């Protein structure tokens, strides 16, 4: 059998400025690139394993997990395959099929799937209306109270710390407190925050936090982080009866080899970059300013921005598309000419983007390119 | 100080360009052993360079100083690749010590400390062509470095200075030398010594972060760049 050409090359990130928010936080550090090469073989971290991934001392995964726990303010940490697997594991350990969980209205689809796979019912906390789509502590309280009065027992509350649609940052601390006041543990989904901005599970009143290595922690992945309070360790990190050292929810071992090695290699850098979060936010605000000044472009979601993920409504590009021979493809093609990618082909009504990790010069170049395109077709 | 180093780097790059361009003859590979440690180092060094690619998006244009840094790293990698090839007889291994001996022969080398003399002689520099100064070359320079020295101490330093200068003159005559090279560390006393040697002997100057950490390859590069 002759295999087909799988086209395994990717120069996108090297040659272009990639605006897709999904791509911005997972770019490897040079230390991680080296670790990727060093640990590229299958079970490369398992040479000195005595049965537990989290206790391996060479490479020092045990020390890495201690550092990671300190970094995110959790008592225990495990790496998992992604934020979604972390959410699934917590739900699976805490809830029974048919249970109800309260989830914010901006939750990621993976939250819904994790609940569905666990056969849980979702009670949704609505966001406020267009154009903010803000999740407020008040609406969380109302939903929990509603469930108390008319609904079922709530096994878990899940809050998306920063959502992937609008890049809205929620008030985790206040919502965590409300959940606790109602006797409900809080799982905070930090896929878009851990590794970008400071996350402190303890300060946020979160019983569980999950993060995404490949999304926001400069790791090659698939890898996620699950942090928990000590009081939940027996439930979530329960050991197998048949294989005494193995943790059931982790199916024994989770992410091995290159994913964990790259996350480890990047951690010192990630710890430092989080300290520069304010700079990223101010760069984003400046970018939004420049984009809105073009005219016919409006930032959706909470204003001013508190996160690098920006959603724009762009009637100006939609109008051009209506008259352009290439229709909706014109924007993608004009950007591509300027070596900017990450906006979906054919999309002109709205798009999401991020300049996280780009220099000010690169970010200005992006805003100027959008302005140039509008100017060209005015 | 930075300017001096910048110029040095520029010179090194020019020289390195000439060096291989003129002499490189590739021979048929013979049997040999892969230096796997060096191989890993080369890959790692190459991976470091990717940062220049990401930071220079989308044009990949590098301003002069970044270009210098980028090229310097590539030159280092190129040197490492030559060593790998050298292990299979494809490139002749450079005779570093022989070249140091030849290139250093026309210099009287002034250095501030005696521990560096051992390093240089290990690189095959003729010990007779090295003068360890130990003190500045003028008494005013000593006063600049230490304004509170008592008169008695200054007197003995003055004597030492005249001794060093006699030594320099004697050796230049004895070995028929016209060129002085002063090698110092990047600190106040180093700068002052270098400055004065330039003035008194029209000396060429090299300043480094640490003299005793200098490798023979680096020293050869310095000599070839002078
Ligand atoms: C808010 C949010 N949560 C979770 C995820 C999924 O993360 P992972 O791929 O690590 O499961 C995403 C990815 O887009 C996200 O935006």
Coordinates of C-alpha atoms in Angstrom, one line a residue, chain A:
Chain A
X1 CA 0.0 0.0 0.0
X2 CA 1.3 3.4 -0.9
X3 CA 0.2 6.2 1.4
X4 CA -0.9 9.5 0.1
X5 CA 0.9 12.7 0.5
X6 CA -0.4 14.2 3.7
X7 CA 1.0 17.6 3.1
X8 CA 2.7 17.8 6.5
X9 CA 4.3 21.2 6.2
X10 CA 3.1 24.4 7.8
X11 CA 4.7 27.7 7.1
X12 CA 1.7 29.8 8.1
X13 CA 3.1 30.8 11.5
X14 CA 6.6 31.5 10.2
X15 CA 5.6 33.7 7.2
X16 CA 2.4 35.4 8.3
X17 CA 0.8 37.2 11.2
X18 CA -1.9 34.8 12.3
X19 CA -4.8 36.6 13.9
X20 CA -6.8 33.5 14.9
X21 CA -7.1 33.9 18.7
X22 CA -6.9 30.1 18.9
X23 CA -3.3 30.2 17.6
X24 CA -1.8 33.1 19.6
X25 CA -1.2 31.6 23.0
X26 CA 0.1 28.2 21.9
X27 CA 3.2 29.3 20.0
X28 CA 6.1 27.5 21.4
X29 CA 9.0 29.1 23.2
X30 CA 12.4 28.3 22.0
X31 CA 12.9 26.2 25.1
X32 CA 9.8 24.2 24.2
X33 CA 10.9 23.8 20.6
X34 CA 14.1 22.1 21.9
X35 CA 12.1 20.0 24.4
X36 CA 9.8 18.9 21.5
X37 CA 12.8 17.6 19.6
X38 CA 14.3 16.0 22.8
X39 CA 11.1 14.3 23.8
X40 CA 9.6 13.6 20.4
X41 CA 9.5 9.8 20.8
X42 CA 6.4 8.1 22.1
X43 CA 6.9 7.3 25.7
X44 CA 9.9 9.6 26.1
X45 CA 9.1 10.8 29.6
X46 CA 8.5 7.3 30.9
X47 CA 12.1 6.0 31.2
X48 CA 12.1 6.4 34.9
X49 CA 8.4 6.0 35.7
X50 CA 7.5 3.9 38.7
X51 CA 3.8 3.7 37.8
X52 CA 2.6 7.3 38.2
X53 CA 3.1 10.0 35.6
X54 CA 2.8 12.8 38.1
X55 CA 5.6 11.3 40.3
X56 CA 8.2 10.9 37.6
X57 CA 11.5 12.5 38.7
X58 CA 13.4 12.4 35.5
X59 CA 12.4 14.6 33.8
X60 CA 11.2 16.2 37.0
X61 CA 7.4 16.1 36.4
X62 CA 6.8 16.0 40.1
X63 CA 8.6 19.3 40.7
X64 CA 7.0 20.8 37.6
X65 CA 3.5 20.0 39.0
X66 CA 4.4 21.6 42.4
X67 CA 5.5 24.7 40.5
X68 CA 2.4 24.7 38.4
X69 CA 0.2 24.3 41.5
X70 CA 1.8 27.3 43.1
X71 CA 1.5 29.3 39.9
X72 CA -2.3 28.8 39.7
X73 CA -3.0 28.7 43.4
X74 CA -4.2 25.1 43.5
X75 CA -3.5 22.4 46.1
X76 CA -3.1 19.6 43.6
X77 CA -2.5 19.7 39.9
X78 CA -2.6 17.1 37.1
X79 CA -2.0 17.5 33.5
X80 CA -4.8 16.2 31.3
X81 CA -5.2 16.1 27.5
X82 CA -6.9 19.5 27.3
X83 CA -9.3 21.8 29.2
X84 CA -12.2 19.7 27.9
X85 CA -10.8 16.5 29.5
X86 CA -10.3 18.3 32.7
X87 CA -13.9 19.5 32.7
X88 CA -15.0 16.0 31.8
X89 CA -13.0 14.4 34.7
X90 CA -14.3 16.8 37.3
X91 CA -17.9 16.4 36.2
X92 CA -17.5 12.6 36.0
X93 CA -16.0 12.4 39.5
X94 CA -18.6 14.8 41.1
X95 CA -21.8 14.1 39.3
X96 CA -24.1 11.2 38.6
X97 CA -26.0 10.9 35.3
X98 CA -29.2 13.0 35.5
X99 CA -27.6 15.6 37.8
X100 CA -27.9 19.3 37.0
X101 CA -25.0 21.7 36.6
X102 CA -25.2 25.4 36.3
X103 CA -23.2 26.8 33.4
X104 CA -22.7 30.3 32.0
X105 CA -24.3 31.2 28.7
X106 CA -21.0 31.9 27.0
X107 CA -19.6 28.5 27.8
X108 CA -17.5 26.7 25.2
X109 CA -19.0 23.8 23.2
X110 CA -16.6 21.4 25.0
X111 CA -18.3 22.3 28.3
X112 CA -21.6 21.2 26.7
X113 CA -20.1 18.0 25.3
X114 CA -18.4 17.1 28.6
X115 CA -21.8 17.5 30.3
X116 CA -23.6 15.5 27.6
X117 CA -21.1 12.7 27.8
X118 CA -21.6 12.6 31.5
X119 CA -25.4 12.6 30.9
X120 CA -25.9 15.8 32.9
X121 CA -28.6 18.5 32.6
X122 CA -27.4 22.0 32.0
X123 CA -29.1 25.0 33.5
X124 CA -27.9 28.0 31.7
X125 CA -27.0 31.4 33.2
X126 CA -27.9 33.9 30.4
X127 CA -25.6 36.7 29.4
X128 CA -26.9 40.2 29.0
X129 CA -27.9 41.4 25.6
X130 CA -26.1 42.7 22.5
X131 CA -23.5 44.1 22.2
X132 CA -22.0 43.2 25.6
X133 CA -23.0 39.6 26.3
X134 CA -21.7 40.0 29.8
X135 CA -22.1 37.3 32.4
X136 CA -22.9 38.9 35.7
X137 CA -22.6 37.5 39.3
X138 CA -26.2 38.6 39.8
X139 CA -27.5 36.4 37.0
X140 CA -25.5 33.5 38.4
X141 CA -27.1 34.1 41.8
X142 CA -30.6 34.2 40.2
X143 CA -30.1 30.9 38.4
X144 CA -28.8 29.2 41.5
X145 CA -31.7 30.5 43.5
X146 CA -34.1 29.5 40.8
X147 CA -32.7 26.0 40.9
X148 CA -33.0 26.0 44.7
X149 CA -36.6 27.0 44.6
X150 CA -38.0 25.2 41.5
X151 CA -35.3 23.0 40.1
X152 CA -33.0 20.1 41.1
X153 CA -30.0 19.9 43.4
X154 CA -27.1 21.5 41.6
X155 CA -23.9 19.4 41.7
X156 CA -21.5 21.8 40.1
X157 CA -21.3 25.3 38.8
X158 CA -19.1 26.0 35.8
X159 CA -17.9 29.4 34.8
X160 CA -16.0 30.3 31.7
X161 CA -13.3 32.7 32.9
X162 CA -12.8 34.2 29.5
X163 CA -15.1 33.0 26.7
X164 CA -14.0 32.2 23.2
X165 CA -16.8 34.2 21.4
X166 CA -16.3 37.7 22.8
X167 CA -13.3 37.5 25.0
X168 CA -15.2 38.7 28.0
X169 CA -13.5 38.3 31.4
X170 CA -15.9 37.2 34.1
X171 CA -15.8 38.1 37.8
X172 CA -14.7 34.7 39.0
X173 CA -14.1 35.7 42.5
X174 CA -17.6 37.1 43.0
X175 CA -19.3 34.1 41.2
X176 CA -17.1 31.6 43.2
X177 CA -18.3 33.2 46.4
X178 CA -22.0 33.1 45.3
X179 CA -21.6 29.4 44.3
X180 CA -20.1 28.6 47.7
X181 CA -22.9 30.5 49.5
X182 CA -25.3 28.1 47.7
X183 CA -23.2 25.1 48.7
X184 CA -22.1 24.4 45.1
X185 CA -18.5 23.8 44.1
X186 CA -17.2 26.0 41.2
X187 CA -15.2 24.7 38.2
X188 CA -13.5 27.6 36.5
X189 CA -12.7 27.1 32.8
X190 CA -9.4 29.0 32.3
X191 CA -8.7 27.8 28.8
X192 CA -8.3 31.4 27.5
X193 CA -6.8 32.8 30.7
X194 CA -4.3 30.4 32.4
X195 CA -0.9 31.2 30.9
X196 CA -2.0 34.6 29.6
X197 CA -3.2 36.4 32.7
X198 CA -2.9 35.8 36.4
X199 CA -5.0 32.9 37.6
X200 CA -5.3 32.1 41.3
X201 CA -7.8 29.4 42.1
X202 CA -7.7 30.2 45.8
X203 CA -8.3 33.9 45.4
X204 CA -11.1 33.2 42.8
X205 CA -12.9 30.9 45.2
X206 CA -12.6 28.1 42.6
X207 CA -12.7 24.5 43.7
X208 CA -11.4 23.4 40.3
X209 CA -9.6 25.2 37.5
X210 CA -8.8 23.9 34.1
X211 CA -6.4 25.3 31.6
X212 CA -5.3 24.5 28.1
X213 CA -1.6 24.1 27.4
X214 CA -2.0 24.3 23.6
X215 CA -4.3 27.3 23.7
X216 CA -2.7 29.6 26.3
X217 CA 0.5 28.1 27.8
X218 CA 3.0 27.9 24.9
X219 CA 2.8 24.1 24.7
X220 CA 2.4 21.8 21.7
X221 CA -0.3 19.7 23.2
X222 CA -2.7 18.2 23.3
X223 CA -2.3 19.1 26.9
X224 CA -4.4 20.7 29.6
X225 CA -4.2 21.5 33.3
X226 CA -6.5 20.5 36.1
X227 CA -6.1 22.1 39.5
X228 CA -8.1 21.4 42.6
X229 CA -8.5 22.1 46.2
X230 CA -7.3 19.5 48.7
X231 CA -10.8 18.7 49.9
X232 CA -11.7 17.3 46.5
X233 CA -8.5 15.2 46.1
X234 CA -10.1 12.0 47.3
X235 CA -13.0 12.3 44.9
X236 CA -11.3 13.4 41.8
X237 CA -8.0 11.6 42.2
X238 CA -9.5 8.4 43.5
X239 CA -7.3 5.3 43.1
X240 CA -8.2 2.1 41.2
X241 CA -9.1 -0.9 43.3
X242 CA -7.4 -3.2 40.8
X243 CA -4.3 -1.2 40.0
X244 CA -3.6 0.4 43.3
X245 CA -1.3 3.3 42.2
X246 CA -3.4 4.4 39.2
X247 CA -5.9 7.3 39.3
X248 CA -9.2 6.3 37.7
X249 CA -10.2 9.7 36.3
X250 CA -6.8 10.1 34.7
X251 CA -7.2 6.6 33.2
X252 CA -3.8 5.9 34.8
X253 CA -1.8 8.3 32.8
X254 CA -2.7 11.4 30.8
X255 CA -0.6 13.5 28.4
X256 CA 2.9 11.9 28.0
X257 CA 6.0 12.7 25.9
X258 CA 6.2 15.9 23.9
X259 CA 3.0 17.6 25.1
X260 CA 4.1 17.5 28.7
X261 CA 7.7 18.2 27.9
X262 CA 6.9 21.4 26.0
X263 CA 4.5 22.6 28.7
X264 CA 7.3 22.1 31.3
X265 CA 9.9 23.8 29.1
X266 CA 7.6 26.8 28.7
X267 CA 6.4 27.2 32.3
X268 CA 9.2 29.6 33.4
X269 CA 8.5 31.8 30.4
X270 CA 4.8 31.6 30.9
X271 CA 5.2 32.6 34.6
X272 CA 7.1 35.7 33.3
X273 CA 4.7 36.6 30.5
X274 CA 1.7 36.6 32.7
X275 CA 3.3 39.5 34.6
X276 CA 3.1 41.5 31.4
X277 CA -0.6 40.9 30.9
X278 CA -1.4 44.6 31.4
X279 CA 0.8 45.4 28.4
X280 CA -1.2 42.9 26.3
X281 CA -4.5 44.5 27.4
X282 CA -3.4 48.0 26.6
X283 CA -2.0 46.9 23.2
X284 CA -5.4 45.3 22.5
X285 CA -7.3 48.5 23.5
X286 CA -5.1 50.5 21.2
X287 CA -5.7 48.0 18.4
X288 CA -9.5 48.2 18.9
X289 CA -9.3 52.0 18.9
X290 CA -7.4 52.0 15.6
X291 CA -9.8 49.5 14.0
X292 CA -12.9 51.4 15.1
X293 CA -11.5 54.6 13.8
X294 CA -11.5 53.1 10.3
X295 CA -15.3 53.3 10.3
X296 CA -17.9 50.6 9.9
X297 CA -16.1 48.4 12.4
X298 CA -17.4 47.9 15.9
X299 CA -16.1 45.9 18.8
X300 CA -18.6 43.5 20.3
X301 CA -18.4 42.3 23.9
X302 CA -17.5 44.1 27.1
X303 CA -15.8 47.5 26.6
X304 CA -13.0 48.5 27.2
X305 CA -11.4 45.1 26.4
X306 CA -10.0 43.1 29.3
X307 CA -8.6 40.3 27.1
X308 CA -6.8 40.0 23.8
X309 CA -9.6 38.1 22.0
X310 CA -11.6 40.7 20.1
X311 CA -14.8 40.2 18.2
X312 CA -15.6 42.8 15.6
X313 CA -18.7 43.4 13.6
X314 CA -17.6 44.6 10.2
X315 CA -20.4 46.0 8.0
X316 CA -17.8 47.9 6.1
X317 CA -16.2 44.7 4.8
X318 CA -19.6 43.2 4.2
X319 CA -20.6 46.1 2.0
X320 CA -17.4 45.8 0.0
X321 CA -18.1 42.0 -0.4
X322 CA -21.5 42.8 -1.9
X323 CA -19.9 44.6 -4.8
X324 CA -16.6 42.8 -5.1
X325 CA -16.2 40.2 -7.9
X326 CA -14.6 37.8 -5.4
X327 CA -17.5 38.4 -3.0
X328 CA -16.8 37.4 0.6
X329 CA -13.4 36.0 -0.3
X330 CA -11.9 39.4 -1.0
X331 CA -11.0 40.2 2.6
X332 CA -9.2 36.9 3.1
X333 CA -7.3 37.5 -0.2
X334 CA -6.4 41.1 0.5
X335 CA -5.1 40.1 3.9
X336 CA -3.2 37.2 2.6
X337 CA -1.4 39.5 0.1
X338 CA -0.2 41.4 3.2
X339 CA 0.8 38.2 4.9
X340 CA -2.0 38.3 7.4
X341 CA -4.0 35.2 8.0
X342 CA -6.4 33.7 10.6
X343 CA -9.7 35.3 9.4
X344 CA -11.8 32.6 7.8
X345 CA -12.2 32.6 4.0
X346 CA -15.5 34.2 3.0
X347 CA -16.2 35.8 6.4
X348 CA -16.9 39.5 6.2
X349 CA -19.8 40.3 8.5
X350 CA -17.8 39.8 11.6
X351 CA -14.6 38.1 12.8
X352 CA -12.6 37.3 15.9
X353 CA -9.0 38.1 16.2
X354 CA -6.1 38.6 18.6
X355 CA -2.7 40.2 18.5
X356 CA -1.5 38.4 21.6
X357 CA 2.3 38.0 21.5
X358 CA 2.8 40.3 18.6
X359 CA 5.0 43.4 18.9
X360 CA 3.5 46.8 18.8
X361 CA 5.0 47.3 15.4
X362 CA 3.3 44.1 14.1
X363 CA 0.0 45.0 15.7
X364 CA 0.1 48.5 14.1
X365 CA 0.9 46.8 10.8
X366 CA -2.2 44.7 11.1
X367 CA -4.5 47.7 11.9
X368 CA -3.0 49.7 9.1
X369 CA -3.5 46.9 6.7
X370 CA -7.3 46.8 7.5
X371 CA -7.4 50.5 7.0
X372 CA -5.6 50.2 3.7
X373 CA -8.0 47.6 2.5
X374 CA -11.0 49.8 3.3
X375 CA -9.4 52.8 1.7
X376 CA -8.7 50.8 -1.5
X377 CA -12.4 50.0 -2.0
X378 CA -14.0 53.2 -0.7

